[in-house]
XYZ file of C-alpha atoms in Angstrom:
554
model
C -16.735 -18.630 68.548
C -15.144 -14.922 68.076
C -11.927 -16.628 67.457
C -13.264 -18.762 64.763
C -15.130 -16.034 63.259
C -11.900 -14.126 62.896
C -10.275 -17.316 61.309
C -12.868 -17.283 58.767
C -12.685 -13.779 57.832
C -8.976 -14.082 57.539
C -9.193 -16.993 55.275
C -11.729 -15.461 52.958
C -9.434 -12.341 52.536
C -6.636 -14.508 51.716
C -8.695 -16.375 49.031
C -9.616 -13.186 47.595
C -5.973 -11.881 47.541
C -4.947 -15.131 45.812
C -7.576 -15.002 43.155
C -6.462 -11.563 42.520
C -2.950 -12.483 42.164
C -3.903 -15.348 39.715
C -5.717 -12.731 37.640
C -3.325 -10.012 37.760
C -1.297 -11.172 34.951
C -4.363 -10.863 32.561
C -4.215 -8.349 29.903
C -5.178 -4.671 31.221
C -7.585 -4.411 28.349
C -11.340 -5.207 27.353
C -12.157 -8.993 27.273
C -13.347 -8.693 23.604
C -12.177 -6.188 20.877
C -13.619 -5.556 17.315
C -11.809 -3.980 14.781
C -11.517 -3.556 10.920
C -8.912 -5.609 8.761
C -8.311 -5.535 5.248
C -7.938 -8.605 3.163
C -4.979 -9.171 0.949
C -5.498 -8.482 -2.762
C -7.460 -11.307 -4.741
C -7.992 -10.929 -8.379
C -7.557 -12.916 -11.771
C -5.605 -11.112 -14.488
C -4.765 -12.903 -17.950
C -5.939 -16.119 -16.550
C -3.634 -16.005 -13.743
C -4.930 -16.061 -9.925
C -3.356 -13.734 -7.680
C -3.574 -13.002 -4.011
C -5.704 -14.612 -1.138
C -8.598 -16.794 -1.550
C -9.687 -16.997 2.012
C -11.588 -15.003 4.523
C -12.818 -17.058 7.498
C -10.623 -17.288 10.442
C -11.265 -18.888 13.839
C -7.932 -19.495 15.541
C -5.843 -18.664 18.404
C -3.254 -16.060 17.983
C 0.382 -16.880 17.947
C 3.654 -15.088 17.427
C 5.789 -15.659 14.108
C 8.479 -16.952 16.388
C 6.467 -20.038 17.739
C 7.733 -23.365 16.348
C 4.264 -24.757 15.694
C 1.856 -22.576 13.510
C -0.761 -25.314 12.404
C -4.281 -23.898 12.778
C -2.970 -20.666 14.563
C -3.367 -17.187 13.381
C 0.150 -15.610 13.119
C 0.492 -12.118 14.348
C 3.302 -10.032 12.752
C 4.500 -6.384 12.617
C 5.983 -4.936 9.535
C 9.736 -5.911 10.672
C 8.459 -9.625 11.182
C 6.856 -10.100 7.773
C 9.435 -11.625 5.471
C 9.202 -14.262 2.449
C 10.729 -17.071 4.706
C 8.067 -16.375 7.573
C 5.344 -16.246 5.065
C 6.110 -19.433 3.392
C 6.682 -21.148 6.764
C 3.149 -20.082 7.780
C 1.908 -21.704 4.621
C 4.030 -24.835 4.912
C 2.731 -25.319 8.483
C -1.053 -24.576 7.316
C -1.347 -21.709 9.628
C -5.088 -20.596 9.965
C -4.334 -16.976 9.016
C -1.713 -14.198 9.013
C -2.553 -10.716 10.659
C -0.031 -7.912 9.867
C -0.105 -4.802 12.087
C 0.843 -1.697 10.061
C 2.337 1.189 11.854
C 0.459 4.355 11.746
C 3.525 6.593 11.131
C 5.389 4.862 8.510
C 8.358 7.528 8.453
C 9.320 5.991 11.954
C 10.026 2.524 10.405
C 13.760 2.160 9.483
C 14.518 2.405 5.530
C 15.955 -1.107 5.570
C 12.806 -2.583 7.161
C 10.693 -0.725 4.632
C 12.583 -2.116 1.746
C 12.524 -5.679 3.291
C 8.831 -5.453 3.717
C 8.209 -4.129 0.129
C 10.456 -6.985 -1.429
C 8.367 -9.579 0.681
C 5.057 -7.969 -0.236
C 5.768 -8.090 -3.918
C 6.750 -11.726 -3.702
C 3.697 -12.546 -1.833
C 1.343 -11.028 -4.486
C 2.864 -13.019 -7.335
C 0.779 -16.221 -6.326
C -2.374 -17.077 -4.943
C -2.954 -18.600 -1.386
C -5.916 -20.114 0.383
C -4.548 -18.903 3.754
C -6.320 -15.633 4.573
C -3.859 -12.568 5.170
C -5.293 -9.533 6.730
C -3.612 -6.079 7.349
C -4.791 -3.912 10.174
C -3.603 -0.347 11.348
C -1.928 -0.563 14.762
C -3.661 0.525 18.051
C -3.201 0.101 21.642
C -5.049 -3.061 22.019
C -3.498 -4.897 19.138
C 0.018 -3.833 20.293
C -0.639 -5.151 23.796
C -1.940 -8.224 22.191
C 1.104 -8.534 19.932
C 3.417 -7.898 23.078
C 1.585 -10.731 24.949
C 1.891 -13.465 22.121
C 5.435 -12.224 21.647
C 6.362 -12.757 25.534
C 4.570 -16.180 25.409
C 6.702 -17.386 22.397
C 9.728 -16.221 24.370
C 8.858 -18.376 27.520
C 8.682 -21.347 25.372
C 12.314 -21.535 25.318
C 12.518 -21.703 29.029
C 12.477 -25.080 31.026
C 9.379 -27.338 30.715
C 8.437 -26.554 34.487
C 8.453 -22.978 33.808
C 6.634 -23.379 30.654
C 3.744 -25.361 32.296
C 3.410 -23.209 35.334
C 3.236 -20.104 33.145
C 0.455 -21.912 30.787
C -1.469 -22.722 33.786
C -1.112 -19.624 35.921
C -0.473 -16.538 33.904
C -0.846 -17.321 30.048
C -3.554 -15.284 28.049
C -4.794 -16.582 25.160
C -6.290 -14.611 22.340
C -8.943 -16.035 19.669
C -9.139 -14.331 16.383
C -12.532 -14.627 14.832
C -13.702 -13.740 11.220
C -16.920 -15.454 10.845
C -18.657 -14.139 7.814
C -20.456 -16.894 6.246
C -21.065 -15.270 3.074
C -19.117 -16.737 0.047
C -16.543 -14.535 -1.701
C -18.056 -13.322 -5.117
C -16.433 -12.064 -8.078
C -17.014 -8.397 -9.067
C -17.263 -8.124 -13.084
C -19.081 -4.707 -13.146
C -15.921 -2.488 -12.866
C -15.500 0.571 -14.606
C -12.135 2.236 -15.495
C -12.033 5.885 -15.947
C -9.610 7.780 -18.272
C -9.473 11.433 -18.504
C -8.082 13.273 -21.584
C -7.548 17.049 -22.313
C -5.809 19.040 -24.971
C -3.847 22.384 -25.428
C -4.242 23.089 -29.323
C -1.067 23.975 -31.107
C -0.586 26.972 -33.200
C -1.211 25.998 -37.103
C -3.024 23.278 -38.830
C -1.925 19.701 -39.047
C 0.705 20.147 -36.529
C 2.376 17.011 -34.427
C 1.028 15.960 -31.100
C 3.004 15.215 -28.028
C 1.028 12.956 -25.434
C 1.761 13.236 -21.797
C 0.339 10.453 -19.570
C 0.417 8.882 -16.219
C -1.717 6.241 -14.446
C -3.430 7.560 -11.179
C -4.260 4.097 -9.492
C -2.314 2.578 -6.612
C -1.545 -0.946 -5.668
C -0.357 -2.963 -2.564
C -0.878 -6.072 -0.339
C -4.535 -4.716 0.639
C -6.478 -2.486 -1.767
C -7.931 -0.530 1.186
C -4.620 0.602 2.558
C -2.640 1.282 -0.891
C -2.113 5.052 -1.216
C 0.546 5.052 -3.915
C 2.358 8.218 -3.176
C 5.568 7.645 -5.363
C 3.796 5.112 -7.610
C 2.033 6.831 -9.052
C 0.890 10.033 -7.145
C 4.165 11.574 -8.327
C 3.563 11.133 -11.947
C -0.059 12.439 -11.638
C 1.317 15.516 -9.772
C 4.011 16.478 -12.223
C 1.244 15.964 -15.197
C -1.071 18.252 -13.540
C 1.704 20.930 -12.811
C 2.688 20.591 -16.429
C -0.803 21.212 -17.691
C -1.061 24.452 -15.366
C 2.334 25.735 -16.619
C 1.912 25.078 -20.297
C -1.530 26.505 -20.308
C -0.007 29.899 -19.629
C 2.200 29.496 -22.675
C -0.732 28.259 -24.943
C -2.873 31.206 -23.729
C -1.121 33.592 -25.801
C -0.836 33.412 -29.573
C 2.602 34.854 -29.255
C 3.912 31.874 -27.082
C 1.772 29.250 -28.595
C 4.088 26.432 -30.018
C 3.232 24.480 -33.155
C 2.374 21.211 -31.331
C -0.749 19.828 -29.862
C -0.050 18.877 -26.272
C -2.369 15.983 -24.948
C -2.625 15.096 -21.384
C -4.079 11.767 -20.248
C -4.709 10.257 -16.809
C -5.354 6.533 -17.168
C -6.918 3.970 -14.720
C -6.062 0.382 -14.435
C -2.245 0.981 -14.605
C -1.455 -1.616 -11.925
C -3.433 -4.142 -13.668
C -1.758 -4.401 -17.242
C -2.512 -0.869 -17.984
C -5.940 -1.838 -18.972
C -7.235 1.777 -19.075
C -4.580 2.720 -21.456
C -5.255 -0.144 -23.836
C -8.865 0.618 -23.906
C -8.142 4.362 -24.459
C -5.772 3.646 -27.309
C -8.289 1.309 -28.880
C -11.203 3.812 -28.579
C -8.805 6.490 -30.266
C -7.591 4.400 -32.903
C -10.113 1.773 -33.735
C -13.397 3.444 -33.079
C -13.218 7.146 -33.065
C -13.598 8.925 -36.719
C -11.212 11.922 -35.477
C -8.647 11.739 -33.046
C -5.361 13.175 -32.323
C -3.798 9.780 -31.990
C -4.828 9.200 -35.620
C -2.789 12.043 -36.822
C 1.052 12.711 -36.497
C 2.259 11.729 -32.910
C 5.619 13.192 -32.199
C 6.060 11.014 -29.054
C 4.196 9.798 -25.948
C 5.782 10.736 -22.574
C 4.614 8.290 -19.676
C 5.358 9.443 -16.210
C 5.838 6.772 -13.560
C 7.335 6.993 -9.989
C 9.575 10.185 -10.087
C 9.318 11.356 -6.523
C 12.653 10.129 -5.207
C 16.488 9.039 -6.071
C 19.053 11.080 -8.096
C 18.478 8.873 -11.367
C 16.187 9.331 -14.337
C 15.736 6.271 -16.548
C 14.091 6.657 -19.936
C 12.637 3.085 -20.654
C 11.796 2.407 -24.326
C 10.915 -0.607 -26.400
C 13.420 0.104 -29.003
C 16.058 2.820 -29.165
C 14.945 5.925 -31.087
C 16.466 6.636 -34.443
C 18.645 10.047 -34.783
C 16.771 12.740 -36.103
C 13.350 11.402 -34.772
C 11.316 13.753 -32.354
C 11.795 11.327 -29.498
C 15.533 11.241 -30.106
C 15.703 14.861 -30.207
C 13.464 15.449 -27.038
C 15.593 12.827 -25.047
C 18.951 14.848 -26.208
C 17.161 18.064 -24.756
C 16.288 16.084 -21.479
C 19.879 14.974 -21.145
C 21.077 18.530 -21.789
C 19.032 20.170 -19.002
C 20.139 17.443 -16.568
C 23.886 17.978 -17.395
C 23.777 21.508 -17.218
C 21.549 22.392 -14.241
C 21.730 19.040 -12.290
C 25.191 17.408 -13.032
C 25.087 15.038 -9.999
C 22.421 13.226 -11.428
C 22.394 10.047 -13.297
C 20.368 9.785 -16.495
C 20.240 7.235 -19.237
C 18.193 5.110 -21.474
C 17.125 1.634 -20.530
C 16.165 -0.577 -23.729
C 13.728 -3.455 -22.965
C 11.875 -5.265 -25.965
C 8.446 -6.238 -25.378
C 8.130 -10.079 -25.001
C 4.998 -10.775 -26.962
C 4.963 -14.148 -25.164
C 4.115 -12.607 -21.857
C 0.588 -11.572 -21.161
C 1.404 -8.394 -19.366
C 3.337 -5.189 -20.196
C 5.909 -3.737 -17.865
C 5.491 -0.005 -18.657
C 2.650 2.153 -20.031
C 4.692 3.009 -23.050
C 4.523 -0.414 -24.447
C 0.857 -0.197 -24.827
C 1.803 2.530 -27.340
C 4.692 0.845 -28.926
C 2.294 -2.206 -29.757
C 0.305 0.080 -31.706
C 3.301 1.633 -33.540
C 3.123 4.881 -31.577
C 6.507 6.090 -30.465
C 6.825 6.410 -26.751
C 8.898 6.090 -23.434
C 8.631 6.001 -19.843
C 10.415 8.336 -17.360
C 11.108 6.980 -13.884
C 13.641 6.998 -11.308
C 13.354 3.121 -11.135
C 15.644 1.093 -13.451
C 13.714 -2.191 -12.896
C 10.023 -2.597 -13.985
C 9.695 -5.293 -11.250
C 10.767 -3.021 -8.622
C 8.994 -3.418 -5.067
C 8.571 0.319 -5.028
C 5.857 0.169 -7.789
C 3.262 -1.455 -5.505
C 3.344 -1.468 -1.707
C 1.075 -0.282 1.149
C 4.240 1.236 2.530
C 4.371 3.865 -0.648
C 3.019 6.805 1.598
C 4.066 10.392 1.744
C 7.009 9.244 3.779
C 8.493 7.899 0.677
C 8.058 11.345 -1.205
C 10.892 13.784 -1.587
C 9.574 16.866 -2.554
C 12.649 18.551 -3.604
C 13.405 15.739 -5.955
C 9.844 15.531 -7.121
C 9.885 19.228 -8.136
C 13.372 19.040 -9.627
C 12.195 16.229 -11.823
C 8.988 18.209 -12.795
C 11.274 21.088 -13.764
C 13.552 18.965 -16.149
C 10.458 17.436 -18.017
C 9.027 20.884 -18.358
C 12.231 22.627 -19.496
C 13.182 19.859 -21.979
C 9.720 19.968 -23.511
C 9.911 23.762 -23.790
C 13.450 23.514 -25.651
C 12.019 20.866 -27.935
C 8.853 22.767 -28.881
C 10.185 25.882 -29.314
C 13.433 24.762 -30.775
C 15.627 26.767 -28.561
C 18.907 25.065 -29.080
C 18.614 25.765 -32.951
C 17.894 29.408 -31.997
C 21.282 29.656 -30.132
C 19.816 29.861 -26.652
C 22.368 28.850 -24.083
C 21.907 25.279 -22.674
C 20.985 26.435 -19.356
C 18.204 28.844 -20.308
C 15.343 28.767 -17.930
C 11.796 28.990 -19.341
C 9.866 28.219 -15.956
C 11.080 30.601 -13.184
C 9.194 33.257 -11.278
C 5.564 33.103 -11.949
C 6.195 30.241 -14.305
C 7.729 28.131 -11.678
C 6.519 24.778 -10.286
C 4.499 25.780 -6.911
C 5.829 24.014 -3.899
C 2.623 24.349 -1.938
C 0.524 23.221 -4.888
C 2.452 20.260 -5.344
C 2.286 19.256 -1.761
C -1.450 19.938 -1.727
C -1.808 17.824 -4.817
C 0.146 14.993 -3.318
C -1.750 15.141 -0.002
C -4.983 15.002 -1.882
C -3.973 12.029 -4.069
C -2.790 9.984 -0.816
C -6.066 11.135 1.204
C -7.904 7.924 0.111
C -6.568 4.818 -1.363
C -6.721 4.726 -5.149
C -6.970 0.928 -6.048
C -8.878 0.314 -9.102
C -11.463 -1.838 -7.325
C -12.307 1.002 -5.182
C -12.492 3.972 -7.637
C -15.983 3.400 -8.940
C -17.446 1.988 -5.891
C -16.955 4.215 -2.711
C -18.259 7.905 -2.685
C -14.900 9.185 -1.572
C -12.971 7.591 -4.292
C -15.504 8.747 -6.699
C -15.101 12.284 -5.569
C -11.209 12.012 -6.240
C -11.655 11.050 -9.768
C -14.364 13.987 -10.136
C -11.832 16.263 -8.791
C -9.050 15.132 -11.301
C -11.450 15.867 -14.136
C -12.216 19.403 -12.600
C -8.272 20.021 -12.516
C -8.150 19.038 -16.214
C -11.060 21.371 -17.163
C -9.362 24.430 -15.317
C -6.463 24.256 -17.558
C -7.229 22.050 -20.701
C -9.577 22.295 -23.540
C -11.687 19.431 -25.268
C -11.781 17.572 -22.025
C -13.116 14.130 -22.330
C -13.893 11.375 -19.580
C -13.893 7.609 -20.750
C -15.735 5.116 -18.699
C -14.766 1.693 -19.809
C -16.842 -1.040 -18.568
C -15.682 -4.466 -18.612
C -17.322 -7.295 -20.662
C -18.932 -9.356 -17.822
C -18.843 -12.550 -20.017
C -14.909 -12.169 -20.622
C -13.520 -9.366 -18.311
C -9.962 -8.396 -18.735
C -9.654 -8.592 -15.141
C -11.720 -10.049 -11.954
C -11.831 -8.663 -8.647
C -13.362 -10.204 -5.546
C -15.328 -8.624 -2.763
C -15.032 -8.784 1.186
C -11.786 -6.969 1.040
C -12.428 -5.369 4.480
C -13.861 -7.304 7.309
C -14.778 -6.902 11.067
C -12.730 -9.086 13.261
C -13.274 -9.871 16.832
C -10.381 -10.749 19.202
C -11.207 -12.464 22.404
C -9.201 -12.700 25.394
C -9.094 -16.130 27.072
C -7.432 -18.249 29.655
C -6.381 -21.729 28.798
C -8.393 -24.799 29.936
C -5.307 -25.653 32.123
C -5.860 -22.296 34.113
C -9.377 -23.528 35.168
C -8.113 -26.781 36.508
C -5.120 -25.343 38.248
C -7.524 -22.767 39.718
C -10.030 -25.467 40.778
C -7.132 -27.339 42.357
C -5.808 -24.365 44.153
C -9.185 -23.485 45.670
C -9.836 -27.014 46.724
C -6.623 -27.278 48.479
C -7.013 -23.766 50.088
C -10.431 -24.667 51.314
C -9.062 -27.940 52.823
C -6.199 -26.086 54.601
C -8.720 -23.358 55.817
C -11.212 -26.280 57.112
C -8.448 -27.953 59.017
C -7.043 -24.536 60.431
C -10.576 -23.726 61.735
C -11.219 -27.216 63.310
C -7.967 -27.050 65.078
C -7.759 -23.306 65.548
C -7.629 -23.685 69.444
C -4.604 -26.178 69.298
C -2.857 -24.064 66.663
C -3.610 -20.889 68.755
C -1.943 -22.450 71.868
C 0.994 -23.464 70.199
C 1.297 -20.121 68.431
C 1.070 -18.315 71.793
C 3.486 -20.649 73.410
C 6.060 -20.094 70.524
C 5.741 -16.248 71.036
C 6.335 -16.350 74.476
C 9.332 -18.413 74.503
C 10.734 -16.013 71.707
C 10.114 -13.123 74.209
C 11.961 -15.013 77.191
């Protein structure tokens, strides 16, 4: 009897070890994990539908390397997301795409960033019914990604190895977004535009307008921080306001020009804030500086990188015009102080057939106000103008400051007519106490990228409302006649329509495949049969084992 009890105990111990081995391949993480993911843009602009129309996901997670993606949630890292893989997922009717966004963008190779930006831009051109989500990486999600990646790799092995792995070690992940509330249109959006003025010396003097749009754009609104586009333009504009305020504060150094500054919203959506602001000043206001003599409008857009400056115009400025003279001053500043830089004029006519404009200055050109856009980008359709990877890692502060200096010096030379007064071409107005502050520019950029500045968020969330209020406070510090314009859309015929449910709670479940349960049941049944046979015939087996041991000793 004691011998039989020992046999039963040994059998039970062996059973526990086998079960532990079978489960040892499971993910060393919680069985379910909830996280927040951010849905791809969804909006209607000029009767065109853009972005993602779906939100609900109930599907198994699979790698983009899998040959079959039908009704699966495709898990991708930034380096996996390409236009080809996105289109393949659409072609196979994948249930959804979940993109893992690295927390430290600066660690991503430059080529990978560029490739993702291109794919991101192409993805946003058209609408899709397939839900697309973006989520910041964390340990649980990265472990899940590695598991599905390994599972995809083993499917290239022999059929026997694939079956055994599927039955014994495979871990499946279910991705669940079960919000049953229908996606609703948001038509009560408000676009805020800020304006302020530094009044010039004299009466009926010309006005120079310096403007930049402050909103951001990318695959997912909640993850769009827009550092280069267009945090850089806003940063330079605020520094110009601070520096020129010092010149305007003294009657001796106040130039004979009104200097108007404006920060506009809706820049990523056909510059709707700029359009409404111009309409209010020209069509509805009895008195406005835009009614008077406008020398030119300088639009700042994407200025935090590269050794190129492109001046985008709708029509080449005629010699002798203020805009032509200012551009000459700008070119002289570049050639005398930064000769390695490339600077040039890019002429693009406004296509009235198209429903959208390419640059902010085109809004002014349509109302016969001379203007141009200054940018380090030559192509208005560049992917750099709207990406969730446009973070602080894309900003070169040395080049941002250099571009600000070029603009400031060119403005000073033009407004004070320094070249005609015999001043040397390399004269520096902004130096010493009048220089651009590195710390201030860094702080401004950090502040601007501290929260996403997507248009659909700026009048909804407290942190985003605070950001606009802070920009207004900056205007009031340095400018006069500061006005805040809140443009609300016509709900019956809105210029742009956004949609809700842009952030969603997602649950990831870790499960074993059904084949595993069958395999485990078969293993247990077979094991119990062997144990039962061993216990019933333990005496015979013990005798044979004892005899075998004795013969081995002899």
